[in-house]
Amino acid sequence: MALFTKHIILLVLLSLWSNLCMAQVLETKQYTNVPKGLGVAWNEFTSAVIANDKDKLKTLSTACILCSECLDNTDTENKTLEAYRNAHPNTWHIKLYKKDRYMPVAVFLSEDLSLIFDTATQRCMIDTSNFQFYIDSVNKKLYEKKCIMPKNTRQTASMYEVFVKMVTQDKNRLEYQKAFAFVRIGDKYLFCGYSTMP
């Protein structure tokens, strides 16, 4: 009970700081009839991120996470990727886009959780005026991997994205969006991908 109370207090405090996050404006149409299960999944996911509960996040996610940006979001990764590109100029993209960007959830949680879900992102994730839900059927093929959706579920699985608008002091990137992908398999909505735009 005490842990639950701490989470509620943390959510309230973070929402008070949400004025740092601007309201999102998108040219595409917002998904207005958000399935109840998706809203519940987003709230559970956000609470687990804020609590840094990796065990809970693992249960709320697929076996692997599609994340191209996770391959070069540190200086070490950048250097490794650059060296690989130089050594394999004609084939590096095959390894990157067909294999490496689908990382096991445990690797994603240990290496990228704190980088992606910093304090500013957490504040923006709980500000209901700052995120929107979208159907992502256009990109469904990207997620048709065994570690995300088994073959026998692919016909009925549905893809969604939650776009969270971010602001930064970086003069080269004043506004951008973080996109969190969820797949619906049966009645479960599981986190399965991360990207940014632009």
C-alpha positions as CSV (number, residue, x, y, z in Angstrom):
1,M,0.0,0.0,0.0
2,A,2.8,2.4,0.8
3,L,4.5,1.7,-2.5
4,F,1.2,2.5,-4.3
5,T,0.8,5.8,-2.4
6,K,4.4,6.8,-3.3
7,H,3.6,6.1,-7.0
8,I,0.5,8.3,-6.8
9,I,2.4,11.1,-5.1
10,L,5.1,10.9,-7.7
11,L,2.6,11.0,-10.5
12,V,1.0,14.1,-9.0
13,L,4.3,15.8,-8.6
14,L,5.3,15.0,-12.2
15,S,2.0,16.3,-13.5
16,L,2.6,19.6,-11.8
17,W,5.9,19.9,-13.8
18,S,4.2,19.0,-17.0
19,N,4.1,22.7,-18.2
20,L,7.6,21.9,-19.7
21,C,5.8,19.7,-22.2
22,M,3.9,21.5,-24.9
23,A,0.6,20.2,-26.3
24,Q,1.1,18.0,-29.4
25,V,-0.1,19.2,-32.8
26,L,-0.1,16.6,-35.5
27,E,-1.2,16.8,-39.1
28,T,-2.6,13.2,-39.0
29,K,-5.9,12.4,-37.4
30,Q,-5.8,11.4,-33.8
31,Y,-7.3,8.1,-32.9
32,T,-10.4,9.3,-31.0
33,N,-11.9,5.9,-29.9
34,V,-8.9,4.6,-27.9
35,P,-9.6,1.0,-26.9
36,K,-9.9,0.8,-23.1
37,G,-7.2,-1.9,-23.0
38,L,-4.7,0.4,-24.8
39,G,-5.3,3.3,-22.3
40,V,-4.9,0.8,-19.4
41,A,-1.7,-0.6,-20.9
42,W,-0.3,3.0,-21.4
43,N,-1.0,3.9,-17.8
44,E,0.6,0.7,-16.5
45,F,3.6,1.2,-18.7
46,T,4.0,4.8,-17.7
47,S,3.7,3.9,-14.0
48,A,6.3,1.1,-14.4
49,V,8.7,3.5,-16.2
50,I,8.4,6.1,-13.4
51,A,8.9,3.4,-10.7
52,N,11.9,2.0,-12.7
53,D,10.2,-1.4,-12.3
54,K,12.1,-3.5,-14.9
55,D,10.3,-6.7,-14.0
56,K,6.9,-5.1,-14.6
57,L,8.1,-3.5,-17.8
58,K,9.2,-6.9,-19.0
59,T,5.7,-8.3,-18.5
60,L,4.2,-5.3,-20.3
61,S,6.5,-5.8,-23.3
62,T,7.1,-8.3,-26.1
63,A,10.2,-10.5,-26.1
64,C,12.1,-8.0,-28.3
65,I,11.8,-4.3,-28.9
66,L,12.2,-2.6,-32.3
67,C,14.6,0.3,-31.7
68,S,16.9,1.5,-34.4
69,E,17.9,4.5,-32.3
70,C,19.1,2.2,-29.5
71,L,22.0,1.1,-31.6
72,D,23.8,4.5,-31.6
73,N,22.5,6.5,-28.7
74,T,25.8,6.5,-26.8
75,D,29.3,7.6,-27.9
76,T,30.6,4.0,-27.7
77,E,27.7,2.6,-29.8
78,N,28.2,5.4,-32.3
79,K,31.9,4.5,-32.7
80,T,31.1,0.8,-32.9
81,L,28.4,1.3,-35.6
82,E,30.6,3.7,-37.6
83,A,33.5,1.1,-37.5
84,Y,31.1,-1.6,-38.7
85,R,29.8,0.7,-41.5
86,N,33.3,1.4,-42.7
87,A,34.3,-2.3,-42.5
88,H,31.1,-3.4,-44.4
89,P,30.1,-0.5,-46.6
90,N,27.8,-2.6,-48.8
91,T,26.1,-4.8,-46.2
92,W,26.0,-2.9,-42.9
93,H,22.4,-1.8,-43.4
94,I,21.2,-5.5,-43.7
95,K,22.6,-6.4,-40.3
96,L,21.3,-3.1,-38.8
97,Y,17.7,-3.2,-40.2
98,K,17.1,-6.9,-40.4
99,K,18.6,-8.1,-37.1
100,D,20.2,-5.7,-34.7
101,R,17.4,-3.2,-34.3
102,Y,15.2,-6.0,-32.8
103,M,16.8,-6.2,-29.4
104,P,15.8,-8.6,-26.6
105,V,13.7,-6.8,-24.0
106,A,16.2,-7.5,-21.3
107,V,18.9,-5.7,-23.3
108,F,16.6,-2.8,-24.0
109,L,15.7,-2.4,-20.3
110,S,19.3,-2.6,-19.1
111,E,21.0,-0.4,-21.7
112,D,18.4,2.0,-22.9
113,L,15.7,2.5,-20.3
114,S,17.4,5.5,-18.5
115,L,18.5,7.1,-21.8
116,I,15.0,7.0,-23.4
117,F,12.9,7.6,-20.3
118,D,14.7,10.5,-18.6
119,T,12.9,12.8,-16.2
120,A,11.6,15.2,-18.9
121,T,10.1,12.2,-20.9
122,Q,8.4,10.9,-17.8
123,R,6.8,14.2,-17.2
124,C,5.5,14.4,-20.7
125,M,4.3,10.8,-20.6
126,I,1.8,11.5,-17.8
127,D,0.5,14.8,-19.2
128,T,-2.7,13.8,-21.0
129,S,-2.6,16.9,-23.2
130,N,0.8,16.0,-24.4
131,F,0.3,12.5,-25.9
132,Q,-2.0,11.0,-28.5
133,F,-2.9,7.5,-29.6
134,Y,-2.7,6.4,-33.3
135,I,-3.5,3.3,-35.2
136,D,-0.2,2.1,-36.9
137,S,-1.4,-0.5,-39.4
138,V,0.9,1.1,-42.0
139,N,4.0,-0.2,-40.1
140,K,2.6,-3.5,-39.0
141,K,5.0,-5.5,-41.3
142,L,8.0,-4.1,-39.3
143,Y,6.7,-5.9,-36.2
144,E,5.9,-9.2,-37.8
145,K,8.8,-10.9,-36.1
146,K,8.7,-14.0,-34.0
147,C,9.9,-12.2,-30.9
148,I,7.1,-9.6,-31.2
149,M,4.1,-11.5,-32.6
150,P,4.0,-15.2,-33.3
151,K,2.9,-16.2,-36.8
152,N,-0.4,-17.6,-35.6
153,T,-1.4,-14.1,-34.2
154,R,-0.3,-11.9,-37.2
155,Q,-3.7,-11.8,-39.0
156,T,-5.6,-10.5,-36.0
157,A,-2.9,-8.5,-34.2
158,S,-3.2,-4.7,-34.3
159,M,-0.6,-2.0,-34.0
160,Y,-0.8,1.3,-32.2
161,E,1.6,4.1,-31.4
162,V,1.5,6.7,-28.6
163,F,3.2,10.0,-29.7
164,V,4.6,12.1,-26.9
165,K,5.7,15.6,-27.8
166,M,9.0,16.6,-26.3
167,V,10.8,20.0,-26.1
168,T,14.5,20.5,-25.6
169,Q,17.1,23.2,-25.2
170,D,19.1,21.8,-28.1
171,K,19.0,24.6,-30.7
172,N,19.2,22.0,-33.5
173,R,16.2,20.1,-32.2
174,L,13.7,22.3,-30.4
175,E,10.7,20.0,-30.7
176,Y,10.3,16.4,-31.5
177,Q,8.1,13.4,-30.7
178,K,8.9,10.1,-29.0
179,A,6.8,7.3,-30.4
180,F,6.0,4.2,-28.4
181,A,4.6,1.2,-30.3
182,F,2.2,-1.3,-28.8
183,V,0.9,-4.5,-30.4
184,R,-2.5,-5.9,-29.5
185,I,-2.5,-9.7,-29.4
186,G,-5.8,-11.1,-28.2
187,D,-6.8,-8.8,-25.3
188,K,-3.2,-7.8,-24.4
189,Y,-1.5,-4.6,-25.5
190,L,2.3,-5.0,-25.3
191,F,5.1,-2.4,-25.7
192,C,7.2,-3.4,-28.7
193,G,8.9,-0.4,-30.3
194,Y,10.5,3.0,-29.8
195,S,11.4,5.7,-32.3
196,T,11.5,9.5,-32.6
197,M,10.3,12.0,-35.1
198,P,11.8,13.9,-36.8
